[in-house]
Each structure stands twice: as C-alpha cells, then as structure tokens.
Coordinates of C-alpha atoms in Angstrom, one line a residue:
M1 CA 85.0 118.5 102.9
A2 CA 86.6 121.7 104.2
D3 CA 88.0 122.0 107.7
N4 CA 86.2 124.2 110.2
E5 CA 89.1 126.6 110.2
Q6 CA 88.9 126.9 106.5
V7 CA 85.2 127.7 106.6
L8 CA 85.8 130.3 109.3
L9 CA 88.7 131.8 107.5
D10 CA 86.6 132.2 104.3
Q11 CA 83.9 133.9 106.4
I12 CA 86.4 136.4 107.7
L13 CA 87.6 137.1 104.1
V14 CA 84.0 137.6 103.0
Q15 CA 83.3 140.0 105.9
L16 CA 86.4 142.1 105.0
Q17 CA 85.3 142.3 101.4
N18 CA 81.9 143.5 102.6
E19 CA 83.4 146.3 104.6
R20 CA 85.2 147.7 101.5
T21 CA 83.5 150.5 99.6
V22 CA 84.5 148.7 96.4
P23 CA 85.4 145.0 96.6
I24 CA 88.8 144.1 95.3
R25 CA 90.0 140.9 93.6
E26 CA 89.8 138.0 95.9
D27 CA 93.4 137.0 95.3
E28 CA 94.6 140.5 96.2
A29 CA 92.3 140.6 99.3
F30 CA 93.9 137.3 100.4
E31 CA 97.4 138.7 99.9
L32 CA 96.7 141.7 102.1
F33 CA 95.1 139.5 104.8
A34 CA 98.0 137.0 104.7
A35 CA 100.7 139.8 104.9
E36 CA 98.9 141.3 107.9
Q37 CA 98.8 137.9 109.7
A38 CA 102.5 137.2 108.8
L39 CA 103.6 140.4 110.5
T40 CA 101.3 140.2 113.5
A41 CA 104.1 140.7 115.9
R42 CA 105.6 143.7 114.1
Q43 CA 102.8 146.2 114.9
V44 CA 102.5 147.6 111.4
S45 CA 99.6 149.6 110.2
Q46 CA 97.1 148.7 107.5
E47 CA 98.5 151.3 105.2
E48 CA 102.1 150.0 105.8
I49 CA 100.8 146.5 105.0
A50 CA 99.2 147.7 101.8
D51 CA 102.4 149.5 100.7
G52 CA 104.4 146.3 100.9
V53 CA 102.0 144.2 98.7
I54 CA 103.5 144.0 95.2
G55 CA 102.0 140.8 93.8
G56 CA 101.2 140.6 90.1
S57 CA 102.9 139.5 86.9
N58 CA 106.7 138.8 87.1
D59 CA 106.6 139.0 90.9
G60 CA 109.0 136.0 91.4
A61 CA 106.4 134.2 93.6
I62 CA 106.6 137.0 96.1
D63 CA 103.5 138.9 96.9
A64 CA 104.7 141.3 99.7
V65 CA 108.0 142.6 100.9
Y66 CA 108.9 144.4 104.2
V67 CA 112.3 145.4 105.6
F68 CA 112.9 146.3 109.2
V69 CA 116.0 147.8 110.8
D70 CA 116.0 147.2 114.6
G71 CA 112.2 146.7 114.4
A72 CA 111.5 149.9 112.4
L73 CA 109.9 149.4 109.0
L74 CA 111.7 151.0 106.1
S75 CA 109.9 153.2 103.6
E76 CA 111.2 154.8 100.4
D77 CA 112.3 158.0 102.2
S78 CA 114.0 156.2 105.2
D79 CA 117.4 157.7 106.0
V80 CA 119.2 154.4 105.6
L81 CA 118.2 154.3 101.9
Q82 CA 119.4 157.8 101.0
A83 CA 122.7 158.7 99.3
G84 CA 125.3 159.9 101.8
F85 CA 123.7 158.0 104.7
S86 CA 125.9 157.7 107.8
A87 CA 125.4 154.7 110.0
V88 CA 126.7 156.5 113.1
K89 CA 123.3 156.5 114.9
Y90 CA 123.2 152.7 114.8
S91 CA 125.0 150.4 117.2
S92 CA 127.0 147.4 116.1
G93 CA 125.1 144.2 115.7
I94 CA 121.8 145.8 114.8
N95 CA 119.0 143.6 113.5
L96 CA 118.2 143.7 109.8
E97 CA 115.1 141.7 108.9
L98 CA 113.6 140.9 105.5
W99 CA 110.0 139.5 105.4
L100 CA 108.8 137.9 102.1
V101 CA 105.2 136.8 101.8
Q102 CA 103.7 134.5 99.2
A103 CA 99.9 134.1 99.5
K104 CA 97.7 131.8 97.4
R105 CA 94.0 131.0 97.9
E106 CA 94.7 127.4 97.0
V107 CA 94.1 124.6 99.6
S108 CA 97.6 123.1 99.4
F109 CA 101.3 124.0 99.5
T110 CA 103.3 123.3 96.3
E111 CA 106.9 122.6 95.3
T112 CA 106.5 124.9 92.3
T113 CA 105.8 128.0 94.4
I114 CA 109.0 127.4 96.5
D115 CA 111.0 126.6 93.4
K116 CA 110.0 129.9 91.8
A117 CA 110.7 131.9 94.9
A118 CA 114.1 130.3 95.3
S119 CA 115.0 131.0 91.7
A120 CA 113.9 134.7 92.0
L121 CA 115.6 135.3 95.3
A122 CA 118.9 134.0 94.1
R123 CA 119.0 137.1 91.9
L124 CA 116.9 139.6 93.9
L125 CA 119.0 139.3 97.1
S126 CA 122.4 139.3 95.3
L127 CA 124.4 142.5 95.8
S128 CA 126.2 142.0 92.6
E129 CA 123.1 142.0 90.4
N130 CA 122.4 145.1 88.4
E131 CA 119.0 146.7 89.1
A132 CA 118.4 147.4 85.4
D133 CA 118.9 143.7 84.6
L134 CA 116.6 142.7 87.4
L135 CA 113.9 144.9 85.9
Q136 CA 114.1 142.9 82.7
L137 CA 113.1 139.8 84.7
Y138 CA 110.9 141.0 87.5
S139 CA 108.3 143.7 88.2
Q140 CA 109.2 147.2 89.4
G141 CA 107.5 146.5 92.7
V142 CA 109.4 143.4 93.7
V143 CA 112.8 144.9 92.5
S144 CA 112.1 148.2 94.4
R145 CA 111.0 146.6 97.6
T146 CA 113.8 143.9 97.8
G147 CA 116.0 146.8 96.9
F148 CA 115.3 148.3 100.3
F149 CA 117.1 145.2 101.7
R150 CA 120.0 145.3 99.4
K151 CA 120.6 149.1 100.0
A152 CA 120.2 148.7 103.8
L153 CA 122.6 145.8 103.9
K154 CA 125.3 147.8 102.1
A155 CA 124.6 151.0 104.1
L156 CA 124.9 149.1 107.5
A157 CA 127.8 146.8 106.5
T158 CA 130.1 148.6 109.0
K159 CA 127.7 147.8 111.8
H160 CA 127.9 144.1 111.2
P161 CA 124.1 143.7 111.2
K162 CA 122.4 140.5 112.3
V163 CA 120.4 139.5 109.2
T164 CA 117.3 137.4 109.3
I165 CA 115.3 136.6 106.2
H166 CA 111.7 135.2 106.6
F167 CA 109.8 133.6 103.8
V168 CA 106.1 133.1 104.8
Y169 CA 104.0 130.9 102.5
A170 CA 100.3 131.2 103.2
T171 CA 97.4 129.2 101.7
R172 CA 93.9 128.1 102.7
G173 CA 95.2 124.6 103.2
R174 CA 96.4 122.6 106.2
A175 CA 99.9 123.4 107.5
V176 CA 100.1 120.8 110.3
G177 CA 98.6 117.3 111.0
P178 CA 97.7 114.4 108.6
N179 CA 97.5 115.1 104.9
A180 CA 99.1 118.5 105.5
I181 CA 102.4 119.5 103.8
N182 CA 104.0 117.0 101.3
A183 CA 107.4 115.7 102.2
K184 CA 108.9 117.1 99.0
V185 CA 107.6 120.6 99.9
E186 CA 109.2 120.3 103.3
I187 CA 112.5 119.4 101.8
K188 CA 112.3 122.3 99.3
A189 CA 111.5 124.6 102.3
R190 CA 114.6 123.5 104.1
N191 CA 116.7 124.1 101.0
L192 CA 115.2 127.6 100.7
E193 CA 116.1 128.3 104.4
A194 CA 119.7 127.3 103.7
Q195 CA 119.7 129.5 100.6
L196 CA 118.5 132.5 102.5
A197 CA 121.0 131.9 105.3
D198 CA 123.7 132.0 102.6
V199 CA 122.9 135.5 101.5
I200 CA 125.5 136.8 103.9
S201 CA 127.7 135.2 106.5
G202 CA 125.9 134.7 109.8
A203 CA 122.4 135.3 108.3
K204 CA 119.5 133.2 109.4
G205 CA 116.8 131.9 107.0
N206 CA 113.3 130.9 108.1
V207 CA 110.5 129.4 106.0
E208 CA 107.1 129.4 107.7
F209 CA 103.8 127.8 106.5
L210 CA 100.5 129.5 107.4
G211 CA 97.4 127.4 106.7
A212 CA 93.8 128.2 107.3
A213 CA 94.0 127.3 111.0
E214 CA 97.1 129.5 111.6
L215 CA 95.6 132.4 109.7
W216 CA 92.3 132.1 111.5
R217 CA 93.9 132.0 115.0
R218 CA 96.1 135.0 114.3
A219 CA 93.2 137.0 112.9
N220 CA 91.2 136.3 116.0
A221 CA 94.0 136.9 118.5
V222 CA 93.5 140.0 120.8
P223 CA 96.7 141.9 121.0
S224 CA 98.1 142.2 124.6
Y225 CA 99.4 145.5 125.9
T226 CA 100.0 144.2 129.4
T227 CA 103.7 144.4 130.2
E228 CA 105.6 143.4 133.4
L229 CA 108.3 145.5 135.1
T230 CA 110.3 144.1 138.0
Y231 CA 111.6 146.6 140.5
Q232 CA 113.9 146.8 143.5
E233 CA 112.3 149.6 145.6
N234 CA 109.2 151.7 145.1
A235 CA 107.0 154.4 146.5
T236 CA 103.3 155.0 145.7
S237 CA 101.1 158.1 146.0
G238 CA 97.6 157.8 144.7
N239 CA 97.8 156.7 141.1
S240 CA 101.5 157.6 140.8
H241 CA 104.5 155.3 141.4
V242 CA 108.2 155.7 141.5
A243 CA 110.5 152.7 141.3
L244 CA 114.2 151.9 141.1
V245 CA 114.6 149.2 138.4
K246 CA 117.7 147.2 137.7
L247 CA 118.9 147.7 134.2
R248 CA 118.8 144.0 133.5
D249 CA 115.1 144.1 134.4
Y250 CA 114.5 147.3 132.5
R251 CA 116.0 145.7 129.4
T252 CA 113.6 142.7 129.8
F253 CA 110.7 145.2 130.0
L254 CA 112.0 146.8 126.7
T255 CA 112.5 143.5 124.8
D256 CA 109.9 141.5 122.9
E257 CA 109.8 137.7 122.5
G258 CA 112.2 137.9 119.5
G259 CA 114.8 139.9 121.4
L260 CA 113.9 143.1 119.6
L261 CA 113.0 146.5 121.1
R262 CA 109.3 146.9 121.8
R263 CA 108.9 149.9 119.4
H264 CA 105.2 150.2 120.0
I265 CA 105.7 151.4 123.6
F266 CA 107.4 154.5 122.2
D267 CA 104.7 155.4 119.7
W268 CA 103.7 158.5 121.7
N269 CA 107.2 159.8 122.3
V270 CA 107.8 163.1 120.7
R271 CA 111.1 162.2 119.1
D272 CA 112.8 159.2 117.6
Y273 CA 116.2 157.9 118.7
Q274 CA 118.9 160.5 118.0
G275 CA 121.8 158.1 117.7
D276 CA 125.4 159.2 118.5
V277 CA 124.6 162.6 119.9
E278 CA 126.4 164.1 122.9
V279 CA 123.7 163.2 125.5
N280 CA 123.6 159.6 124.3
R281 CA 127.4 159.4 124.3
E282 CA 127.3 160.6 128.0
I283 CA 124.7 158.0 128.9
R284 CA 126.8 155.2 127.2
E285 CA 129.9 156.4 129.0
S286 CA 128.2 156.2 132.4
L287 CA 127.2 152.6 131.5
E288 CA 130.7 151.6 130.3
N289 CA 132.5 152.9 133.4
P290 CA 132.6 149.9 135.9
T291 CA 133.5 152.1 138.8
G292 CA 131.3 155.1 138.1
P293 CA 128.4 156.4 140.2
E294 CA 125.0 154.7 140.2
F295 CA 123.3 155.2 136.9
W296 CA 120.2 156.8 138.3
W297 CA 122.3 159.5 140.0
L298 CA 123.4 160.7 136.6
N299 CA 120.2 160.2 134.5
N300 CA 116.8 161.9 134.7
G301 CA 115.1 158.5 134.3
V302 CA 112.1 157.3 132.5
T303 CA 108.4 158.4 132.5
I304 CA 105.8 155.7 131.7
V305 CA 102.0 156.3 131.4
C306 CA 99.6 153.4 131.5
S307 CA 95.9 152.8 132.0
K308 CA 96.4 150.4 134.9
A309 CA 99.2 149.4 137.3
T310 CA 99.0 146.4 139.6
A311 CA 101.9 145.4 141.9
V312 CA 102.4 141.7 142.7
G313 CA 105.4 141.0 144.8
K314 CA 108.2 143.1 143.2
T315 CA 106.6 143.2 139.8
Y316 CA 104.3 145.7 138.2
C317 CA 101.7 144.6 135.7
L318 CA 101.2 147.6 133.4
D319 CA 98.3 147.9 130.9
D320 CA 98.5 150.1 127.7
V321 CA 102.1 151.1 128.4
Q322 CA 103.8 154.1 126.7
V323 CA 107.3 155.4 127.5
V324 CA 106.6 159.2 127.0
N325 CA 110.0 160.5 128.3
G326 CA 113.3 158.7 128.3
L327 CA 113.4 157.3 124.8
Q328 CA 117.1 158.2 124.4
S329 CA 118.0 156.6 127.7
S330 CA 116.0 153.5 126.9
H331 CA 117.5 153.0 123.4
T332 CA 121.0 153.5 124.7
I333 CA 120.5 151.1 127.6
F334 CA 119.0 148.5 125.3
N335 CA 121.8 148.8 122.7
F336 CA 124.6 148.8 125.3
L337 CA 123.3 145.8 127.3
R338 CA 122.6 143.6 124.3
A339 CA 126.2 143.8 123.2
A340 CA 127.8 143.7 126.7
P341 CA 129.0 140.5 128.4
V342 CA 126.5 139.1 130.9
D343 CA 128.7 139.8 133.9
H344 CA 129.1 143.5 133.1
P345 CA 128.5 145.7 136.2
A346 CA 126.0 147.8 134.2
F347 CA 123.3 145.0 134.5
D348 CA 123.1 145.6 138.2
R349 CA 122.8 149.3 138.1
S350 CA 119.4 151.0 138.4
V351 CA 117.2 153.5 136.5
L352 CA 114.6 155.7 138.1
V353 CA 111.1 154.9 136.6
R354 CA 108.0 157.1 137.1
I355 CA 104.7 155.3 136.5
L356 CA 101.7 157.5 136.0
V357 CA 98.3 155.8 135.8
T358 CA 95.9 157.9 133.7
G359 CA 93.2 155.3 133.0
D360 CA 91.5 155.9 129.7
D361 CA 91.9 159.7 130.0
L362 CA 93.8 160.4 126.8
A363 CA 93.7 164.2 127.3
T364 CA 95.6 163.7 130.6
R365 CA 98.1 161.5 128.9
D366 CA 98.7 164.2 126.3
R367 CA 99.3 166.8 129.0
V368 CA 101.8 164.5 130.7
I369 CA 103.7 163.9 127.4
R370 CA 104.0 167.6 126.7
A371 CA 104.9 168.5 130.3
T372 CA 107.6 165.8 130.7
N373 CA 109.2 166.9 127.5
R374 CA 109.3 170.7 128.2
Q375 CA 112.6 170.5 130.0
T376 CA 114.3 169.4 126.8
S377 CA 114.7 171.5 123.6
V378 CA 111.9 169.9 121.6
P379 CA 110.4 172.0 118.9
A380 CA 106.7 172.6 119.4
A381 CA 105.9 171.0 116.0
S382 CA 107.7 167.8 117.2
L383 CA 104.9 167.1 119.7
R384 CA 102.9 165.8 116.7
A385 CA 100.4 163.3 118.1
T386 CA 99.6 165.5 121.2
D387 CA 99.0 168.7 119.2
D388 CA 95.6 170.3 119.8
I389 CA 94.9 170.1 116.0
Q390 CA 95.6 166.4 116.0
R391 CA 93.2 165.8 118.9
D392 CA 90.6 168.1 117.2
I393 CA 90.8 166.0 114.0
E394 CA 90.4 162.8 115.9
A395 CA 87.3 164.1 117.8
Y396 CA 85.7 165.4 114.6
F397 CA 86.4 162.1 112.7
L398 CA 85.0 160.1 115.6
A399 CA 81.8 162.1 115.6
H400 CA 81.3 161.2 112.0
D401 CA 82.1 157.4 112.4
W402 CA 85.6 157.8 111.0
Y403 CA 88.7 157.0 113.0
Y404 CA 91.9 159.1 113.0
D405 CA 94.7 156.9 114.0
R406 CA 96.6 159.4 116.1
R407 CA 97.7 156.5 118.3
K408 CA 99.0 154.0 115.8
N409 CA 96.8 150.9 115.5
F410 CA 94.5 152.0 118.4
Y411 CA 91.3 151.7 116.3
R412 CA 92.4 148.6 114.4
N413 CA 93.1 146.8 117.7
N414 CA 89.6 147.9 118.8
G415 CA 88.0 146.2 115.9
R416 CA 87.2 149.2 113.7
S417 CA 86.9 148.8 110.0
A418 CA 90.2 149.5 108.1
E419 CA 88.1 151.3 105.5
R420 CA 87.4 154.1 107.9
I421 CA 90.8 154.3 109.7
V422 CA 93.0 157.1 108.6
S423 CA 96.6 157.5 109.8
I424 CA 98.4 160.8 110.4
P425 CA 100.8 160.1 107.5
L426 CA 98.0 159.3 105.1
L427 CA 96.1 162.4 106.0
A428 CA 99.3 164.4 105.5
Q429 CA 99.7 162.9 102.0
A430 CA 96.1 163.7 101.1
V431 CA 96.5 167.3 102.2
M432 CA 99.7 167.7 100.3
A433 CA 98.3 166.1 97.1
M434 CA 94.8 167.6 97.0
G435 CA 95.1 170.7 99.2
L436 CA 98.5 171.9 98.1
S437 CA 98.8 170.2 94.6
R438 CA 102.0 168.5 95.4
P439 CA 101.3 164.8 94.8
D440 CA 105.0 164.3 94.0
N441 CA 105.8 165.0 97.7
S442 CA 103.1 162.6 98.8
R443 CA 104.6 159.9 96.6
A444 CA 108.2 160.5 97.2
R445 CA 108.3 161.3 101.0
P446 CA 105.6 159.2 102.7
S447 CA 107.2 159.2 106.1
S448 CA 109.1 162.5 106.2
L449 CA 106.2 165.0 105.6
L450 CA 105.8 165.3 109.3
K451 CA 109.5 165.7 110.1
R452 CA 110.0 169.2 108.8
D453 CA 108.4 171.8 111.0
E454 CA 107.6 174.3 108.2
E455 CA 105.9 171.6 106.1
Y456 CA 104.0 170.2 109.1
G457 CA 102.7 173.7 109.8
R458 CA 101.4 174.0 106.2
I459 CA 99.6 170.6 106.4
F460 CA 98.2 170.8 109.9
S461 CA 96.9 174.2 110.9
K462 CA 94.2 175.6 113.1
E463 CA 93.4 177.9 110.2
I464 CA 92.2 175.0 108.2
P465 CA 88.6 174.1 109.2
V466 CA 88.5 170.6 110.6
E467 CA 85.8 169.4 108.3
I468 CA 88.2 169.9 105.4
Y469 CA 90.5 167.2 106.9
L470 CA 87.6 164.7 106.9
W471 CA 86.7 165.6 103.3
L472 CA 90.3 165.0 102.2
A473 CA 90.5 161.7 104.0
R474 CA 87.3 160.4 102.4
A475 CA 88.4 161.6 99.0
Q476 CA 91.7 159.8 99.2
K477 CA 90.0 156.6 100.4
E478 CA 87.6 157.0 97.5
V479 CA 90.4 157.3 95.0
D480 CA 92.3 154.3 96.5
S481 CA 89.1 152.2 96.4
F482 CA 88.6 153.1 92.7
L483 CA 92.1 152.3 91.7
A484 CA 91.8 148.9 93.4
S485 CA 88.6 148.1 91.6
E486 CA 88.5 145.9 88.4
S487 CA 87.2 148.9 86.3
A488 CA 90.5 150.8 86.8
E489 CA 92.6 147.9 85.5
M490 CA 95.6 148.9 87.5
D491 CA 98.3 146.8 88.9
V492 CA 99.7 147.4 92.4
A493 CA 102.8 149.3 91.4
D494 CA 100.9 151.7 89.1
R495 CA 98.3 152.4 91.8
T496 CA 101.1 153.5 94.1
N497 CA 102.4 155.9 91.4
Y498 CA 99.0 157.2 90.3
R499 CA 97.0 157.5 93.5
F500 CA 98.0 161.0 94.7
H501 CA 98.2 162.5 91.2
L502 CA 94.7 161.2 90.3
A503 CA 93.4 162.6 93.6
M504 CA 94.9 166.0 92.7
V505 CA 93.4 165.9 89.2
A506 CA 89.9 164.7 90.4
T507 CA 89.8 167.4 93.0
A508 CA 90.8 170.1 90.6
K509 CA 88.1 168.9 88.1
L510 CA 85.6 169.1 90.9
M511 CA 86.7 172.6 91.9
G512 CA 87.1 173.8 88.3
C513 CA 90.7 174.8 88.9
P514 CA 93.9 173.6 90.5
V515 CA 93.9 173.9 94.3
R516 CA 96.6 175.9 96.0
S517 CA 95.4 176.0 99.6
P518 CA 93.4 173.4 101.6
K519 CA 91.0 176.2 102.6
Q520 CA 89.7 176.4 99.0
L521 CA 88.0 173.1 99.7
G522 CA 85.8 174.6 102.4
R523 CA 82.6 174.7 100.2
L524 CA 83.0 171.1 99.2
A525 CA 83.5 170.0 102.7
T526 CA 80.6 172.0 104.1
A527 CA 78.2 170.8 101.3
G528 CA 79.5 167.2 101.7
T529 CA 80.3 167.1 98.0
S530 CA 82.3 163.9 97.2
L531 CA 84.5 162.9 94.3
S532 CA 81.5 160.8 93.0
G533 CA 80.7 164.0 91.0
V534 CA 83.9 163.4 89.0
D535 CA 84.2 160.7 86.2
L536 CA 87.2 158.9 87.8
L537 CA 87.7 156.7 84.7
A538 CA 88.0 159.8 82.5
A539 CA 90.3 161.5 85.1
L540 CA 92.4 158.3 85.2
A541 CA 92.6 158.3 81.4
F542 CA 93.7 161.9 81.5
V543 CA 96.5 161.1 84.0
R544 CA 97.6 158.0 82.1
H545 CA 97.9 160.0 78.9
A546 CA 100.0 162.6 80.7
Y547 CA 102.2 159.9 82.1
S548 CA 102.7 158.4 78.6
E549 CA 103.5 161.9 77.2
H550 CA 106.1 162.6 79.9
K551 CA 107.7 159.1 79.6
G552 CA 108.0 159.7 75.9
R553 CA 109.9 162.9 76.4
T554 CA 112.1 161.8 79.3
G555 CA 112.3 158.1 79.1
N556 CA 111.9 157.9 82.8
P557 CA 109.9 155.0 84.5
N558 CA 106.6 155.8 86.2
D559 CA 107.9 155.7 89.7
K560 CA 110.6 158.4 88.9
I561 CA 108.0 160.5 87.0
A562 CA 105.6 160.3 90.0
K563 CA 108.2 161.6 92.4
G564 CA 109.3 164.6 90.4
P565 CA 107.8 168.2 90.4
E566 CA 108.1 168.5 86.6
F567 CA 105.3 166.0 86.0
V568 CA 103.0 167.9 88.4
Q569 CA 103.6 171.1 86.6
H570 CA 102.8 169.3 83.3
L571 CA 99.5 168.0 84.8
I572 CA 98.6 171.4 86.2
G573 CA 99.4 173.0 82.8
Q574 CA 97.0 170.6 81.2
L575 CA 94.3 171.3 83.8
D576 CA 94.7 175.1 83.3
D577 CA 94.0 174.5 79.6
P578 CA 90.3 175.2 79.0
A579 CA 90.2 172.5 76.4
D580 CA 91.1 169.9 79.1
R581 CA 89.0 171.0 82.0
D582 CA 86.2 168.7 81.3
G583 CA 88.4 165.7 80.9

C-alpha cells in the first residue's frame, strides 16, 4: 500500500500534466519536477530548470545538470565559458557548484543507479578527458552541460574556487524511516561523495536522497521573502526609514543559509556586479584601511524597497525585499568580509541603508529604481525590467490570463501555471527567432540578447504593437509543447537545437514568406491566428531534412549548426523556393 505522501505526490504530478497544453512523457515530467525541487533554494526559473534537463539515452544516469558561480546559474553564453575570459571580476575563494540530478519514477533507491553515475562522473568530471572521446560514450546534452563545470573550473583556477558537487537522487520511494534506503545503497552513496570530493583538492561532495515525502513537502512549501536586518541607529518618516547598519549585520542580511549571496534580492537592480572596476576598487580600499574614515562617510549607501517593514527592538523585518541601488557596494562588502579575518575592523564599520516601503505598488517601485540610479551613468536600455514597454507587456499579458515574468519567479511563487508564464529572456528569443528570423541568435545567446543596447532596442520597441508580443509568446510555447509531445519523437538535446528554427519556419509558412520585422505579424496577432494552422509535423520534417543536408556538407553536429547564421540562410533559401513553401 502506497504512503500518503506518495499518493499526494502522484496527484501533484497529475495536476501538472493536466495544466500542459500537450502532456509529455511521465518520466520526463518527473525529471522536470524533481530537478525543480532539488534546486528549491537556488531561485531558478522554470525555463532554466527545463534547459538543464538532459535525460535520455547515454545520459550516464544523470537527468539534469546545473552549474553555479557564486550563486549565478551558468548558461551557454556566460562570460566564464567564453574564450579569452578574464577572472578579474571574481574574488578569491568564489563558490563553484555543480548540481547533478537523477530522477526515477520507481518506488525505491538502487545500487545500480549510483554505480552508473559514479562510473560516468569519473570521466565526465575529469579535466584530462577529451570531449570528442566523451561524445563517443555519452549524449551531447550530458557532455555539454558537465562541460560548463569543466570549463568554469579551468577558467577560475587562479581564484582558488570553493567547489561543491551535489548529486541528488529522487524517486517516489521512501528516503527515511523503516524499509527506506538499503544499507548497500547508503554505502555506495558515501563512496560517491568521496569520489566527488576527490575531483579537486578541497572540494566537497554531497549525495542527497529525495523520496516522495521530501518532494511533496518541497513542492508545497511557500517561499519566504521576509528578511531581517539588524541596525544600530535609525530615523523614520512615514513609510521611509534610514538606518546605520554594521557591516557584519549587513553581510548577514546578504547571506543565505548556505553562506551564499542572496542573489534574488538583486533581481530588480539595473546592472550586474561590474567586478574589478575603479569604483569597486575604491570601495574595497576603504574597507582594507584599518585607520580610514567611517565607511558610510565615503559611500553613498544602499537603497532597499520592500512591501512591509516592521521594527522589533533593533531589527527590521522586511517583506519582499529588493536592493535597487547599491549592488556594487553590496557585492564588494560581501566578497571582502567573507575572506577577511573575523577580527578585521571593517566588520564594525557601518553602511547607510535607506528603506522605502512601497506596499504592492509596483509602479512606485519602478519609479524608485529609475530615480535612484539616475545619478550613475546607466544606459537607458539597462533599466530593463522597469522599462515602460516591459510594464506594458506585463499588463497586456495579465489581461489575457498570461503572465509576463518581469520580476523573476513572481508569478510562479504566486501559484500560476508554468504553461502561461513567459520570462523576459524567452520572449526576447521568440522575437529574435520568429520576428527577426535569427533563430541562431536565440539558440546561441540565450542570456545575452538583453545585454546589448542596440539589440534590445530591436526586440523591445514601442513601435511594435503589444499584442504581437503575446502572439509570439503563445507561438513559442506551442512549438515547445509540440516538440515535447510523443508525436514529434525528439529527444531533449534535439529539441533545444530545433525549437527556434522550427518556430521561424512555422511562422514563415503561416505568413507565406520569411519574416524580417515583428510588425509583419500584426495581422496574425489581431486576428488571433495561431500556429495550429501549420502542419507542425511537416514543418519539423522540413527542418530535419535541412539539418541533415547541412550536416552532410559541413560535418558539424546539430548544436553547432543551430548556433550558426549559415544554416539560417539555408533554411530561408529553402523557404523562398516556391516549391518548398507548402512544406
């Protein structure tokens, strides 16, 4: 007889399947769900979870892979993975984490699974292994994703990274209590931990079992966005507070339970950490000098917005916290203090913190973000999430029961269906693929489309009617659902390579010609015409044939073909041929 948690877990999985436009294989659905629960504390989006799932044949008993550098998830176009990368922006002793997830719908944990993973990881995590040799043994997906770790480890070697490797084994079985995990499995798990810790000197290995009870509890946990901030002195005026905060207490405010920076509290900041630039060097020098002036005399301080602030004693309880100005100072303080001896004078210096309580008024928050960043030279297009066009898109989506994730994970944490949540990066990829016929950019640069001002301006423009953005989001979701269906017969790696090219081809077939500007899609958006008018199986066959032809000429693997403009021109040439327009 099944445990109650197993029954409840199965019900959750059924509900998630019912929310999907097209149900996917139950094994794959469980992999996605397990990966999400494994990374609960890392605040990753649904799309980022899906990108890391690589299970299939020759996966080495690894279904999902994620790599984090100081809490930031790496993607294919992350700077640290590029040729010529310089580690100067990173401080010594940064955290490099590898998360490996194995998920099986079985009701037990087996020795065989751990043995297979141990055997595969002995090669996949070895820096001396040749990637071409690995591809003879394992799938493109698992070699590529574990390759993020190998490349990052090499690139950051001069910074002496603190390496932690997690292996999470999830099933529908029982992980604790009587009749739970077999003693032999426990022994094999300890052996795997030792093997992972041996990847590099000083590394830590961790094997975690997630059974039905653990998965169910995590899936039902409500994320907390209440954070405490201890202060020394404060002043209050209406809903505004100003406080002097010891740097030791500010570091505690910035740090999560695992000792990492709480990156989600910077989600609305207009820029990422700039590294070893002049202003950050000056901040660091003011911290290093034991006889220098008070820190807050030399620094503009930090601005926090939140929905509620309650003072108890000398501690603020802050809800829905976002640091909207002071990211450079915060990162520099965090990096310096975690490496400094505990008796360093900097711990007892103070930073000036402004706390603005905006309630649920998101428009006010946006105005605060823009206003508090105008004193620095921030390009207008860098204020991405607070742009008027971004707010317009969110409002239009919401009016049509779709959810534009301008604030990362906002709608997911409010219980909205993942099938109707669209992130800023995914919408940018959809515009680039279907509206500008550049699916190669969508595939090759998933996170950097928004970093270049010129490109951002082409993708997000007031000149593009807002209904076109919703049409593009729906169309990309439709393509993704089709590729995940059994009728498409696509493995995970090929879906990643085909999704944006298929979206471009399907849109061009619906339009009767290749699309060069998103505004061309206006009549489709106004009429509510969906991609259901296109035979997606025939369009997929067309793209597959083109891949095969191109591979025959170049000898390149699918992922390299998908990232290059030459293949796009080949596809467009085929679409322009009247004989091929009808598929």
